[in-house]
Structure formats: structure tokens, C-alpha cells
């Protein structure tokens, strides 16, 4: 006799964990199947010789939804928030420049030439309309602000979020509000001001959400959700196939998986696939064959993460701030260096400094084929030149992510629409994951909660798919 569950969630990264957690809150009988031996997927915290490194996301934005979830989980006392006033840097001609974060700072900063600064402050008065065809991020920024702003502000930021190529990234898919603001107000800065003014005075945020982590690293979040799920989370349980049930047996799908080497099967009325899109493509091959090629076609960029630990005295400059983004025009292979021990306590110990270099992305996919030693020495040499650090690090760790981040390239919104249509066409089938509404942890959790709510409503007799 097959064990029948109401919902099976496949994939125990933050998307699957958040979805299963919310489904349990909604009273569903849920089982989460995760292929790996730890919960959290790309989220991973590692300790080495007194240094604390993150193998994936280095921090997350404390959005309202995330902070509320953290409170519910009872881990708010573990939360660390970075100083919002800490400077962020960008490299230009070998020098570190403060990234200007306000219109006044833009006007007075000499990171950008006068013409570029004028383009930013005068943008609200130059009304434009989005072109009829979908536009890349690079094309949009060149059209509205010019090449220098693309090169030294927007492209490094795009590397930081998507590890993407701005020439290929779709503005509509990656930064939809910018397109909306241009359509509605003729100006993105005017749109930003209007949307802020539209909120009640007491609901207006003073700035962007704070950057956060936990005393014990980002894995704290994954572990806390896993603890709430208890024995509903099955680790080392890789799903091999999701098939429609025969008409004689109840449920929408039979989920075949291998747990610690042994084959097993569950039957469920609803299935949430929260794996990377490439795996989702394989899993829905029988249940939703027309969706499989669309999911398989979402490109992913590889990223390598290099954690380096030093003595503070090895640095020729003070390491104080968020870190530095490195524009491609600087001809340095590392995309950016996060200054972990300056941002958060407990990362390195007294008199020591922990930094993390991020390298690869859509514009440098070949990095993933290099050996770990080569990757470590490229990032180490880049740190030496950018941060003026001398001598070998005390500690060096490398993590390779061959499929790190989905690319929201031109055409991506059509793929997401096809996935939403697919959900409605196969009642009981749902998707969650970082390829749907944004790759950040905050977006993954919001997306997962919305999927959980739609799944719970479906189980209660509501309609299929996301509203
Ligand atoms: C290097 C790097 C830096 C980043 N930096 C930041 C940052 O600073 N801030 C931020 O907010 N975000 C950051 N991100 C993005 C964010 O970490 C990810 O988008 C997010 O963690 C993805 O979560 P997910 O659950 O959607 O996917 P994943 O974490 O990929 O989880 C998918 C899970 O599915 C499991 N799985 C796969 N196949 C199967 C199967 N057949 N059966 C069962 N399970 C399966 C996998 O083992 C995995 O656990 C970064 C990402 C990377 C790679």
C-alpha cells in the first residue's frame, strides 16, 4: 500500500523549505524531499580555523516578510544587521570609490563625469516611453543614462545580484518596476519618488531593507525551518520521477524517489517542485511535457566563491564597509569582494579579517572549468591588487556552483507565463524557486509563500494554479 500525502514538496533549498513551512502553518499534511544531506540548497555556512564563511549567499535583505518569518521561527536574537551607513565601493582606475547612494551624493561624487551626473539628476525632466520590443538592461541604461553609468554603476550591481550579462538580461524580467515607472511616469526616478509618496507617511521606509545574516551564518535560517518541519523533511531523498496516478488510485501524482540508496514512492494530491529549473524540466517530462523544454531552456550562470582569511596587519588599507564591486572595464577577473568581518561580528576573530571573492558569472563561464587552486590564486592576486593586502592568507576555501543563478534574459517573462499556464493546466502541480520572481532569498521566500497559499487553496477545493 502506497503512503498517501496531501502535498509533497521537492527540493529543500530556501524555496522548498519556506513553501513546506507555510503549508504546515496552513494545516496541510506535507512532506519535503531533499536530495542533499543538509537543508538549505545554495545556502551554506562553513567554519574553518576560527573564520566563518558563506559558500553561497553572503547576506540577505531583511524584508518585512523575512523579518516576520524570523520572528515566528524564534531566531531573531541570532539576527545580525549590517550598519546601513557603511560605505560600498566600486573600483575605477585601480582606486576604490564610494558608491553615491543619494541624489546629493551623486552630484558631489567624482566617480562619474559631470555629463553622467547631470544625466541622473535631470532624468525626471526627460520624459521617455519604453520601446515596444523587450529591452535588455544595457540598452535601457544606455538609452536613459549613457555608457559610463552602465559601466560603473549598473553592470557591477547586475553582477552582484544576477551574476548576469546586462546585454542579455531583460529589464522587464529582472527589474520590472523600472519598466513600469517609465511607462507610467516617463521617468524611473519620478516613478521611485511617486511610489514612495503614495505610501502613508508612517509606512515609508527610511531606506532599503537592512543587510542581515545570523550570528552563526545564513544556515541558521535553513536549520530553523528544518527543525519546524521535523520528520516531515526527508534528507538524502532524491526524486527520480513524478508521474500521473492511474485512475484507480487517488491523488494527482506518484513521486518516485531514492532514499539512502533505496527506492520509495509517495502519492500526493499536490506536488510543489522547488528544485532548480533544469531538474524541474526532467521531473515534469511526463506530467507536463510541453513545459519541460521551457524549463530546460532557462540558462544558468556558474559562480565560484572564494573565502579568504588574513591577519588585519596584512592590509595596507582599512577594510571598513560592505565591500567592492569591480566593473568589467577594470580588466580584473573577480566580480566583487565582500568584506564579511567588517559587515558582521564573529566572522574572523580579533585582529583578523575575512573577505569573500565572487568570480565567474554569465560573462566568464569558463572559470568553472579551472581547478580550485587556480581559482583561489586568481582571487587572491585580485585581492592583493584591489585591497592592498600582502602575503598569503591564513585560510582559503573555494566553492564551485556550476549552475549558481538563473538568468532572467530576454524572453524570460514568456517562460514564467508558460509555467503559470502549465500550473493551471495540470491541477495539483505547482512550482517554486529562484527562477520565477527573483533570485534573492527574500524573493524566493515570498514566491514560496504565494505558492504554498495557492496549493493550500487548491487542496481546500479552490482552483488550480496561482491566482
Ligand atoms: C554564490 C551566490 C551568491 C548569492 N548571494 C546572494 C545574496 O547575497 N543575497 C541573496 O538574497 N541571495 C543570494 N544568492 C541567491 C540565493 O542564494 C538563491 O537564489 C537561493 O538560495 C535559491 O534557493 P532555491 O531554494 O530556489 O534553490 P536551491 O538553493 O538551488 O535549492 C534547490 C534544492 O533542490 C534540491 N534538489 C535538486 N534536485 C532534486 C531532486 N531530484 N530531488 C530532491 N531534491 C532536489 C537541491 O539539492 C537543493 O537543495 C546567491 C546565490 C549564489 C549561488
Short mmCIF file of C-alpha atoms and ligand atoms in Angstrom, two decimals:
data_model
loop_
_atom_site.label_atom_id
_atom_site.label_comp_id
_atom_site.label_asym_id
_atom_site.label_seq_id
_atom_site.Cartn_x
_atom_site.Cartn_y
_atom_site.Cartn_z
CA UNK A 1 0.00 0.00 0.00
CA UNK A 2 1.46 3.36 -1.04
CA UNK A 3 1.69 6.08 1.56
CA UNK A 4 -0.56 8.93 0.53
CA UNK A 5 0.31 12.53 1.41
CA UNK A 6 -1.62 15.69 0.75
CA UNK A 7 1.39 17.61 -0.57
CA UNK A 8 4.93 16.64 -1.49
CA UNK A 9 7.44 19.47 -1.90
CA UNK A 10 10.54 18.53 -3.89
CA UNK A 11 13.79 20.38 -3.12
CA UNK A 12 14.90 21.63 0.30
CA UNK A 13 16.62 24.91 -0.65
CA UNK A 14 15.14 28.06 0.90
CA UNK A 15 12.25 27.98 -1.64
CA UNK A 16 11.15 24.43 -0.78
CA UNK A 17 11.74 24.90 2.96
CA UNK A 18 9.69 28.12 3.06
CA UNK A 19 6.91 26.52 1.00
CA UNK A 20 6.69 23.42 3.21
CA UNK A 21 6.82 25.57 6.36
CA UNK A 22 3.94 27.77 5.15
CA UNK A 23 1.92 24.72 4.06
CA UNK A 24 2.29 23.24 7.55
CA UNK A 25 1.12 26.55 9.03
CA UNK A 26 -1.92 26.27 6.77
CA UNK A 27 -2.62 22.81 8.19
CA UNK A 28 -1.57 20.72 5.19
CA UNK A 29 -0.07 17.24 5.54
CA UNK A 30 3.25 17.97 3.83
CA UNK A 31 6.44 16.02 3.14
CA UNK A 32 9.60 17.71 1.84
CA UNK A 33 12.06 15.58 -0.14
CA UNK A 34 15.62 16.94 -0.40
CA UNK A 35 18.37 15.20 -2.37
CA UNK A 36 21.26 16.52 -0.27
CA UNK A 37 22.32 15.69 3.27
CA UNK A 38 21.66 19.24 4.57
CA UNK A 39 18.72 21.62 4.25
CA UNK A 40 19.28 24.98 2.53
CA UNK A 41 20.45 24.19 -1.04
CA UNK A 42 22.74 27.06 -2.11
CA UNK A 43 22.80 28.44 1.45
CA UNK A 44 25.81 27.06 3.31
CA UNK A 45 27.87 28.30 6.28
CA UNK A 46 31.34 26.87 6.97
CA UNK A 47 33.76 27.36 9.84
CA UNK A 48 37.50 27.00 9.31
CA UNK A 49 40.26 27.83 11.81
CA UNK A 50 38.10 30.42 13.57
CA UNK A 51 36.79 32.04 10.35
CA UNK A 52 33.12 31.83 9.36
CA UNK A 53 32.45 31.78 5.60
CA UNK A 54 29.34 31.52 3.45
CA UNK A 55 29.62 29.24 0.42
CA UNK A 56 26.63 30.86 -1.34
CA UNK A 57 24.66 33.97 -0.38
CA UNK A 58 26.77 36.20 1.87
CA UNK A 59 23.80 38.01 3.47
CA UNK A 60 20.17 38.81 2.74
CA UNK A 61 17.96 41.86 2.74
CA UNK A 62 15.77 41.96 5.83
CA UNK A 63 12.47 42.39 4.02
CA UNK A 64 9.24 42.61 6.04
CA UNK A 65 8.29 39.02 5.11
CA UNK A 66 11.70 37.63 6.08
CA UNK A 67 11.88 39.52 9.37
CA UNK A 68 8.35 38.35 10.28
CA UNK A 69 9.31 34.74 9.45
CA UNK A 70 12.50 35.05 11.53
CA UNK A 71 10.41 36.26 14.49
CA UNK A 72 7.98 33.35 14.07
CA UNK A 73 10.88 30.91 13.98
CA UNK A 74 12.19 32.36 17.26
CA UNK A 75 15.66 33.16 15.88
CA UNK A 76 15.50 36.98 15.95
CA UNK A 77 18.05 37.12 18.79
CA UNK A 78 20.52 35.43 16.41
CA UNK A 79 19.98 38.08 13.71
CA UNK A 80 22.84 40.48 12.82
CA UNK A 81 22.10 43.64 10.81
CA UNK A 82 24.83 45.47 8.92
CA UNK A 83 25.29 49.20 9.54
CA UNK A 84 23.20 50.79 6.74
CA UNK A 85 25.64 53.73 6.67
CA UNK A 86 28.64 51.51 5.94
CA UNK A 87 30.13 52.56 2.59
CA UNK A 88 30.00 50.45 -0.58
CA UNK A 89 32.83 50.78 -3.04
CA UNK A 90 33.35 50.44 -6.76
CA UNK A 91 36.77 50.12 -8.40
CA UNK A 92 37.74 52.68 -11.06
CA UNK A 93 41.25 53.00 -12.48
CA UNK A 94 42.59 50.91 -9.62
CA UNK A 95 41.08 53.17 -6.92
CA UNK A 96 38.18 52.43 -4.55
CA UNK A 97 35.35 54.99 -4.85
CA UNK A 98 32.37 55.34 -2.53
CA UNK A 99 29.15 54.42 -4.38
CA UNK A 100 26.94 57.53 -4.16
CA UNK A 101 23.59 56.47 -2.64
CA UNK A 102 21.57 59.73 -2.81
CA UNK A 103 21.00 62.48 -5.43
CA UNK A 104 23.21 64.87 -3.39
CA UNK A 105 25.96 62.25 -3.15
CA UNK A 106 25.73 61.65 -6.92
CA UNK A 107 26.15 65.36 -7.64
CA UNK A 108 29.20 65.70 -5.44
CA UNK A 109 30.90 62.35 -6.26
CA UNK A 110 33.66 62.37 -8.85
CA UNK A 111 33.26 58.62 -9.50
CA UNK A 112 31.26 59.72 -12.56
CA UNK A 113 31.96 62.56 -15.01
CA UNK A 114 29.84 65.72 -14.97
CA UNK A 115 27.80 64.67 -18.01
CA UNK A 116 26.76 61.39 -16.36
CA UNK A 117 25.89 63.08 -13.08
CA UNK A 118 23.74 65.59 -14.98
CA UNK A 119 22.01 62.71 -16.81
CA UNK A 120 20.98 61.21 -13.47
CA UNK A 121 19.69 64.37 -11.81
CA UNK A 122 17.90 65.60 -14.97
CA UNK A 123 16.27 62.22 -15.73
CA UNK A 124 12.92 63.13 -14.10
CA UNK A 125 12.60 66.03 -16.57
CA UNK A 126 13.41 63.99 -19.72
CA UNK A 127 10.19 62.02 -20.21
CA UNK A 128 10.50 58.90 -22.38
CA UNK A 129 8.43 55.83 -23.17
CA UNK A 130 9.64 52.20 -23.19
CA UNK A 131 10.14 50.85 -26.73
CA UNK A 132 7.58 48.34 -27.99
CA UNK A 133 10.11 45.47 -28.12
CA UNK A 134 11.58 43.95 -24.96
CA UNK A 135 14.79 45.74 -23.98
CA UNK A 136 17.98 44.49 -22.34
CA UNK A 137 19.18 46.15 -19.14
CA UNK A 138 22.24 47.50 -21.01
CA UNK A 139 20.14 49.01 -23.82
CA UNK A 140 17.78 50.64 -21.32
CA UNK A 141 20.58 52.17 -19.24
CA UNK A 142 22.47 53.43 -22.32
CA UNK A 143 19.27 55.00 -23.66
CA UNK A 144 18.30 56.69 -20.38
CA UNK A 145 21.64 57.38 -18.68
CA UNK A 146 24.58 56.68 -21.01
CA UNK A 147 27.52 54.30 -21.21
CA UNK A 148 29.51 55.45 -18.15
CA UNK A 149 26.62 54.79 -15.75
CA UNK A 150 26.10 51.37 -17.31
CA UNK A 151 29.78 50.52 -16.98
CA UNK A 152 30.50 51.85 -13.47
CA UNK A 153 27.19 51.64 -11.58
CA UNK A 154 24.62 49.35 -13.18
CA UNK A 155 26.72 46.50 -14.62
CA UNK A 156 28.63 45.88 -11.35
CA UNK A 157 25.30 45.87 -9.49
CA UNK A 158 23.84 43.41 -12.03
CA UNK A 159 26.88 41.17 -11.48
CA UNK A 160 26.25 41.37 -7.74
CA UNK A 161 22.60 40.25 -7.96
CA UNK A 162 22.33 38.01 -11.05
CA UNK A 163 25.98 37.30 -11.94
CA UNK A 164 24.43 38.30 -15.25
CA UNK A 165 25.31 39.86 -18.59
CA UNK A 166 23.45 43.20 -18.85
CA UNK A 167 23.46 42.90 -22.66
CA UNK A 168 21.28 39.76 -22.31
CA UNK A 169 19.34 40.39 -19.09
CA UNK A 170 15.76 41.50 -19.70
CA UNK A 171 14.74 44.75 -18.00
CA UNK A 172 11.13 43.52 -17.92
CA UNK A 173 12.03 40.23 -16.21
CA UNK A 174 14.89 41.34 -13.95
CA UNK A 175 13.76 44.86 -12.93
CA UNK A 176 10.04 45.04 -13.84
CA UNK A 177 9.31 48.15 -11.75
CA UNK A 178 11.78 50.23 -13.79
CA UNK A 179 9.86 49.47 -16.99
CA UNK A 180 6.55 50.16 -15.22
CA UNK A 181 7.78 53.50 -13.89
CA UNK A 182 9.00 54.59 -17.30
CA UNK A 183 5.67 53.59 -18.86
CA UNK A 184 3.61 55.35 -16.18
CA UNK A 185 5.68 58.44 -15.40
CA UNK A 186 8.15 58.72 -18.31
CA UNK A 187 10.98 58.56 -15.76
CA UNK A 188 12.32 55.94 -13.36
CA UNK A 189 13.39 58.50 -10.74
CA UNK A 190 9.99 60.20 -10.90
CA UNK A 191 8.41 56.72 -10.54
CA UNK A 192 10.54 55.96 -7.49
CA UNK A 193 9.55 59.27 -5.86
CA UNK A 194 5.85 58.81 -6.71
CA UNK A 195 5.73 55.25 -5.37
CA UNK A 196 7.36 56.40 -2.12
CA UNK A 197 4.96 59.33 -1.80
CA UNK A 198 1.98 57.01 -2.43
CA UNK A 199 2.68 55.17 0.86
CA UNK A 200 1.27 56.52 4.12
CA UNK A 201 3.91 58.68 5.84
CA UNK A 202 4.41 56.18 8.70
CA UNK A 203 4.85 53.27 6.22
CA UNK A 204 7.60 54.96 4.17
CA UNK A 205 10.88 53.11 4.64
CA UNK A 206 13.85 55.27 5.65
CA UNK A 207 15.94 53.35 3.12
CA UNK A 208 16.31 49.91 1.61
CA UNK A 209 15.86 46.93 3.98
CA UNK A 210 18.98 46.26 6.08
CA UNK A 211 21.51 43.63 5.02
CA UNK A 212 21.33 40.75 7.50
CA UNK A 213 22.79 37.42 8.50
CA UNK A 214 22.82 35.41 11.73
CA UNK A 215 25.47 35.08 14.41
CA UNK A 216 26.02 31.50 13.20
CA UNK A 217 25.69 32.38 9.49
CA UNK A 218 22.90 32.14 6.92
CA UNK A 219 22.42 28.40 7.50
CA UNK A 220 20.67 29.32 10.78
CA UNK A 221 17.56 30.19 8.74
CA UNK A 222 17.51 26.88 6.86
CA UNK A 223 18.18 24.88 10.02
CA UNK A 224 15.42 26.69 11.93
CA UNK A 225 12.82 25.92 9.24
CA UNK A 226 14.07 22.33 9.01
CA UNK A 227 13.63 21.98 12.79
CA UNK A 228 9.99 23.15 12.49
CA UNK A 229 9.38 20.54 9.79
CA UNK A 230 10.86 17.77 11.93
CA UNK A 231 10.36 14.33 10.42
CA UNK A 232 8.37 15.87 7.53
CA UNK A 233 11.73 16.74 5.95
CA UNK A 234 13.40 13.72 4.37
CA UNK A 235 17.08 14.38 3.55
CA UNK A 236 19.16 12.28 1.11
CA UNK A 237 15.89 11.69 -0.76
CA UNK A 238 16.40 12.42 -4.44
CA UNK A 239 13.26 12.40 -6.58
CA UNK A 240 13.69 10.39 -9.76
CA UNK A 241 10.27 10.81 -11.38
CA UNK A 242 6.85 12.42 -10.92
CA UNK A 243 4.14 10.53 -12.78
CA UNK A 244 0.39 10.89 -13.07
CA UNK A 245 -1.56 8.44 -10.91
CA UNK A 246 -3.56 5.76 -12.57
CA UNK A 247 -7.32 6.44 -12.49
CA UNK A 248 -7.73 3.57 -9.97
CA UNK A 249 -5.63 5.22 -7.26
CA UNK A 250 -6.26 8.58 -5.63
CA UNK A 251 -4.00 11.61 -5.93
CA UNK A 252 -2.50 13.67 -8.69
CA UNK A 253 0.95 12.19 -8.78
CA UNK A 254 3.22 9.32 -7.81
CA UNK A 255 6.57 10.59 -6.66
CA UNK A 256 9.35 8.06 -7.05
CA UNK A 257 12.49 8.78 -5.08
CA UNK A 258 15.62 7.14 -3.79
CA UNK A 259 16.22 7.46 -0.06
CA UNK A 260 19.66 6.45 1.17
CA UNK A 261 20.03 4.18 -1.85
CA UNK A 262 16.59 2.55 -1.54
CA UNK A 263 13.71 3.24 -3.98
CA UNK A 264 10.47 4.55 -2.47
CA UNK A 265 7.18 6.07 -3.69
CA UNK A 266 4.68 8.60 -2.34
CA UNK A 267 1.29 9.56 -3.72
CA UNK A 268 0.18 13.15 -3.32
CA UNK A 269 -2.83 15.31 -4.18
CA UNK A 270 -0.49 18.20 -4.87
CA UNK A 271 3.21 18.46 -5.76
CA UNK A 272 5.38 21.56 -5.46
CA UNK A 273 8.59 21.36 -7.48
CA UNK A 274 11.16 23.62 -5.80
CA UNK A 275 14.32 22.35 -7.49
CA UNK A 276 16.43 24.31 -9.99
CA UNK A 277 14.63 24.69 -13.35
CA UNK A 278 16.88 22.14 -15.08
CA UNK A 279 15.82 19.41 -12.62
CA UNK A 280 12.19 20.58 -12.73
CA UNK A 281 12.32 20.09 -16.52
CA UNK A 282 13.31 16.45 -16.07
CA UNK A 283 10.72 15.81 -13.35
CA UNK A 284 7.71 17.19 -15.29
CA UNK A 285 8.58 15.38 -18.53
CA UNK A 286 5.55 13.06 -18.22
CA UNK A 287 3.15 15.22 -16.17
CA UNK A 288 3.53 18.42 -18.22
CA UNK A 289 5.59 17.57 -21.32
CA UNK A 290 5.12 20.95 -23.02
CA UNK A 291 6.68 22.72 -20.01
CA UNK A 292 9.84 20.61 -19.92
CA UNK A 293 11.68 22.35 -22.80
CA UNK A 294 10.73 25.78 -21.46
CA UNK A 295 12.18 24.97 -18.01
CA UNK A 296 15.23 23.30 -19.55
CA UNK A 297 15.85 26.39 -21.67
CA UNK A 298 16.39 28.75 -18.69
CA UNK A 299 20.14 29.46 -18.73
CA UNK A 300 22.16 29.39 -15.51
CA UNK A 301 25.42 31.21 -14.80
CA UNK A 302 28.24 29.48 -12.94
CA UNK A 303 29.81 31.23 -9.95
CA UNK A 304 32.79 30.38 -7.74
CA UNK A 305 33.06 31.68 -4.20
CA UNK A 306 36.45 32.10 -2.53
CA UNK A 307 36.65 32.75 1.22
CA UNK A 308 39.97 34.22 2.37
CA UNK A 309 41.11 34.83 5.97
CA UNK A 310 44.00 37.20 6.81
CA UNK A 311 45.67 38.99 9.70
CA UNK A 312 44.45 42.62 9.75
CA UNK A 313 48.07 43.79 9.68
CA UNK A 314 48.48 42.29 6.18
CA UNK A 315 46.23 45.06 4.76
CA UNK A 316 47.58 48.38 3.56
CA UNK A 317 44.12 49.96 3.89
CA UNK A 318 41.27 49.83 6.39
CA UNK A 319 38.68 47.21 5.47
CA UNK A 320 35.58 49.07 6.57
CA UNK A 321 32.35 48.83 4.59
CA UNK A 322 30.27 46.37 2.56
CA UNK A 323 32.93 45.53 0.01
CA UNK A 324 33.88 46.42 -3.52
CA UNK A 325 32.25 45.76 -6.90
CA UNK A 326 34.61 45.50 -9.86
CA UNK A 327 33.44 46.77 -13.29
CA UNK A 328 34.45 44.57 -16.23
CA UNK A 329 36.25 47.57 -17.79
CA UNK A 330 38.85 47.32 -14.99
CA UNK A 331 40.09 44.04 -16.56
CA UNK A 332 40.12 42.20 -13.22
CA UNK A 333 38.54 38.76 -13.27
CA UNK A 334 36.97 38.81 -9.76
CA UNK A 335 33.45 40.35 -9.89
CA UNK A 336 33.39 41.66 -6.34
CA UNK A 337 34.83 41.21 -2.86
CA UNK A 338 32.58 41.13 0.22
CA UNK A 339 34.18 42.35 3.46
CA UNK A 340 32.47 39.86 5.76
CA UNK A 341 34.24 40.68 9.02
CA UNK A 342 33.63 44.41 8.61
CA UNK A 343 29.91 43.83 7.99
CA UNK A 344 29.11 41.30 10.71
CA UNK A 345 30.59 40.22 14.06
CA UNK A 346 32.12 36.80 14.67
CA UNK A 347 33.42 36.18 11.15
CA UNK A 348 37.18 36.27 11.80
CA UNK A 349 38.26 36.79 15.43
CA UNK A 350 40.34 39.58 16.97
CA UNK A 351 42.95 41.17 14.68
CA UNK A 352 41.86 39.14 11.67
CA UNK A 353 39.88 39.89 8.50
CA UNK A 354 37.54 37.64 6.46
CA UNK A 355 36.75 38.58 2.87
CA UNK A 356 34.99 36.65 0.10
CA UNK A 357 35.67 36.98 -3.61
CA UNK A 358 32.97 36.14 -6.16
CA UNK A 359 34.16 35.17 -9.64
CA UNK A 360 32.56 33.83 -12.84
CA UNK A 361 29.01 34.66 -13.84
CA UNK A 362 27.43 34.89 -17.30
CA UNK A 363 30.32 36.93 -18.72
CA UNK A 364 33.02 34.48 -17.51
CA UNK A 365 31.53 30.96 -17.55
CA UNK A 366 34.93 29.33 -18.23
CA UNK A 367 36.04 29.87 -14.61
CA UNK A 368 34.11 26.78 -13.51
CA UNK A 369 36.48 24.53 -15.52
CA UNK A 370 39.55 25.78 -13.64
CA UNK A 371 40.90 23.85 -10.65
CA UNK A 372 40.11 25.06 -7.12
CA UNK A 373 43.80 26.01 -6.66
CA UNK A 374 43.76 28.16 -9.80
CA UNK A 375 40.50 29.86 -8.80
CA UNK A 376 41.84 30.57 -5.30
CA UNK A 377 45.07 32.06 -6.63
CA UNK A 378 43.25 34.28 -9.20
CA UNK A 379 41.01 35.73 -6.47
CA UNK A 380 43.90 36.02 -4.03
CA UNK A 381 46.01 38.01 -6.55
CA UNK A 382 42.99 40.22 -7.35
CA UNK A 383 42.54 40.89 -3.60
CA UNK A 384 46.23 41.79 -3.35
CA UNK A 385 45.91 44.44 -6.05
CA UNK A 386 42.44 45.77 -5.16
CA UNK A 387 42.66 45.73 -1.34
CA UNK A 388 46.41 46.25 -0.96
CA UNK A 389 46.90 43.04 1.02
CA UNK A 390 50.34 41.46 1.29
CA UNK A 391 51.31 37.84 1.81
CA UNK A 392 49.42 34.55 1.82
CA UNK A 393 46.04 34.20 3.53
CA UNK A 394 45.86 32.16 6.75
CA UNK A 395 42.84 30.33 5.32
CA UNK A 396 41.48 29.87 1.80
CA UNK A 397 38.30 27.98 0.80
CA UNK A 398 36.74 27.54 -2.66
CA UNK A 399 33.15 26.58 -3.55
CA UNK A 400 32.10 25.94 -7.14
CA UNK A 401 28.47 26.39 -8.23
CA UNK A 402 28.19 25.22 -11.87
CA UNK A 403 24.54 26.35 -12.01
CA UNK A 404 24.55 29.17 -9.50
CA UNK A 405 21.98 31.65 -10.71
CA UNK A 406 19.17 31.51 -13.29
CA UNK A 407 19.47 34.23 -15.91
CA UNK A 408 16.41 36.42 -16.41
CA UNK A 409 17.39 37.00 -20.04
CA UNK A 410 15.31 38.44 -22.92
CA UNK A 411 12.19 36.28 -23.26
CA UNK A 412 12.25 35.11 -19.61
CA UNK A 413 8.85 36.64 -18.80
CA UNK A 414 7.26 34.46 -21.52
CA UNK A 415 8.78 31.37 -19.90
CA UNK A 416 7.40 32.37 -16.48
CA UNK A 417 3.97 32.93 -18.05
CA UNK A 418 4.13 29.47 -19.66
CA UNK A 419 4.95 27.98 -16.24
CA UNK A 420 1.93 29.75 -14.69
CA UNK A 421 -0.27 28.47 -17.55
CA UNK A 422 1.17 24.97 -17.02
CA UNK A 423 0.23 25.11 -13.33
CA UNK A 424 -3.38 25.84 -14.28
CA UNK A 425 -3.41 23.08 -16.92
CA UNK A 426 -2.22 20.33 -14.53
CA UNK A 427 -4.32 20.68 -11.34
CA UNK A 428 -2.20 19.90 -8.28
CA UNK A 429 1.16 20.78 -9.90
CA UNK A 430 2.96 23.89 -8.58
CA UNK A 431 6.42 25.43 -8.90
CA UNK A 432 8.59 27.49 -6.57
CA UNK A 433 12.20 28.59 -6.99
CA UNK A 434 14.63 31.37 -7.73
CA UNK A 435 13.89 31.42 -11.48
CA UNK A 436 10.33 32.74 -11.04
CA UNK A 437 10.18 36.16 -9.42
CA UNK A 438 13.75 36.97 -8.36
CA UNK A 439 16.85 35.16 -7.10
CA UNK A 440 17.29 36.88 -3.71
CA UNK A 441 16.45 34.93 -0.57
CA UNK A 442 13.67 37.42 0.21
CA UNK A 443 12.08 36.96 -3.23
CA UNK A 444 12.43 33.15 -3.01
CA UNK A 445 10.57 33.15 0.33
CA UNK A 446 7.80 35.46 -0.92
CA UNK A 447 7.39 33.32 -4.05
CA UNK A 448 7.35 30.12 -1.94
CA UNK A 449 4.70 31.52 0.43
CA UNK A 450 2.49 32.54 -2.52
CA UNK A 451 2.88 29.04 -3.99
CA UNK A 452 2.05 27.46 -0.62
CA UNK A 453 -1.08 29.63 -0.31
CA UNK A 454 -2.20 28.64 -3.83
CA UNK A 455 -1.52 24.95 -3.06
CA UNK A 456 -3.47 25.12 0.23
CA UNK A 457 -6.38 26.86 -1.53
CA UNK A 458 -6.36 24.14 -4.21
CA UNK A 459 -6.46 21.41 -1.53
CA UNK A 460 -9.41 23.22 0.04
CA UNK A 461 -11.28 22.83 -3.23
CA UNK A 462 -10.18 26.04 -4.92
CA UNK A 463 -8.95 26.41 -8.48
CA UNK A 464 -5.64 25.12 -9.82
CA UNK A 465 -2.58 27.31 -10.34
CA UNK A 466 -1.52 30.68 -8.98
CA UNK A 467 -4.14 33.45 -8.98
C1 LIG B 1 27.25 32.50 -4.99
C2 LIG B 1 25.87 33.00 -4.70
C3 LIG B 1 25.72 34.19 -4.00
C4 LIG B 1 24.44 34.65 -3.71
N1 LIG B 1 24.31 35.78 -2.97
C5 LIG B 1 23.10 36.15 -2.52
C6 LIG B 1 22.97 37.19 -1.56
O1 LIG B 1 23.97 37.77 -1.12
N2 LIG B 1 21.72 37.50 -1.13
C7 LIG B 1 20.60 36.85 -1.57
O2 LIG B 1 19.49 37.18 -1.14
N3 LIG B 1 20.69 35.83 -2.47
C8 LIG B 1 21.91 35.47 -2.95
N4 LIG B 1 22.03 34.42 -3.82
C9 LIG B 1 20.82 33.81 -4.38
C10 LIG B 1 20.15 32.81 -3.43
O3 LIG B 1 21.09 32.23 -2.58
C11 LIG B 1 19.46 31.70 -4.24
O4 LIG B 1 18.72 32.22 -5.32
C12 LIG B 1 18.52 30.88 -3.34
O5 LIG B 1 19.21 30.41 -2.21
C13 LIG B 1 17.93 29.74 -4.16
O6 LIG B 1 17.11 28.94 -3.37
P1 LIG B 1 16.21 27.79 -4.04
O7 LIG B 1 15.61 27.02 -2.94
O8 LIG B 1 15.30 28.39 -5.05
O9 LIG B 1 17.24 26.89 -4.87
P2 LIG B 1 18.41 25.95 -4.35
O10 LIG B 1 19.09 26.56 -3.19
O11 LIG B 1 19.21 25.62 -5.56
O12 LIG B 1 17.66 24.65 -3.82
C14 LIG B 1 17.18 23.63 -4.66
C15 LIG B 1 17.22 22.33 -3.86
O13 LIG B 1 16.67 21.29 -4.65
C16 LIG B 1 17.39 20.11 -4.34
N5 LIG B 1 17.18 19.13 -5.43
C17 LIG B 1 17.65 19.18 -6.70
N6 LIG B 1 17.25 18.10 -7.39
C18 LIG B 1 16.49 17.36 -6.53
C19 LIG B 1 15.78 16.12 -6.65
N7 LIG B 1 15.77 15.42 -7.80
N8 LIG B 1 15.13 15.64 -5.57
C20 LIG B 1 15.12 16.31 -4.39
N9 LIG B 1 15.79 17.49 -4.22
C21 LIG B 1 16.46 18.01 -5.28
C22 LIG B 1 18.82 20.58 -4.23
O14 LIG B 1 19.63 19.64 -3.53
C23 LIG B 1 18.64 21.90 -3.50
O15 LIG B 1 18.74 21.73 -2.09
C24 LIG B 1 23.30 33.94 -4.15
C25 LIG B 1 23.46 32.75 -4.87
C26 LIG B 1 24.73 32.27 -5.14
C27 LIG B 1 24.89 30.98 -5.87
#
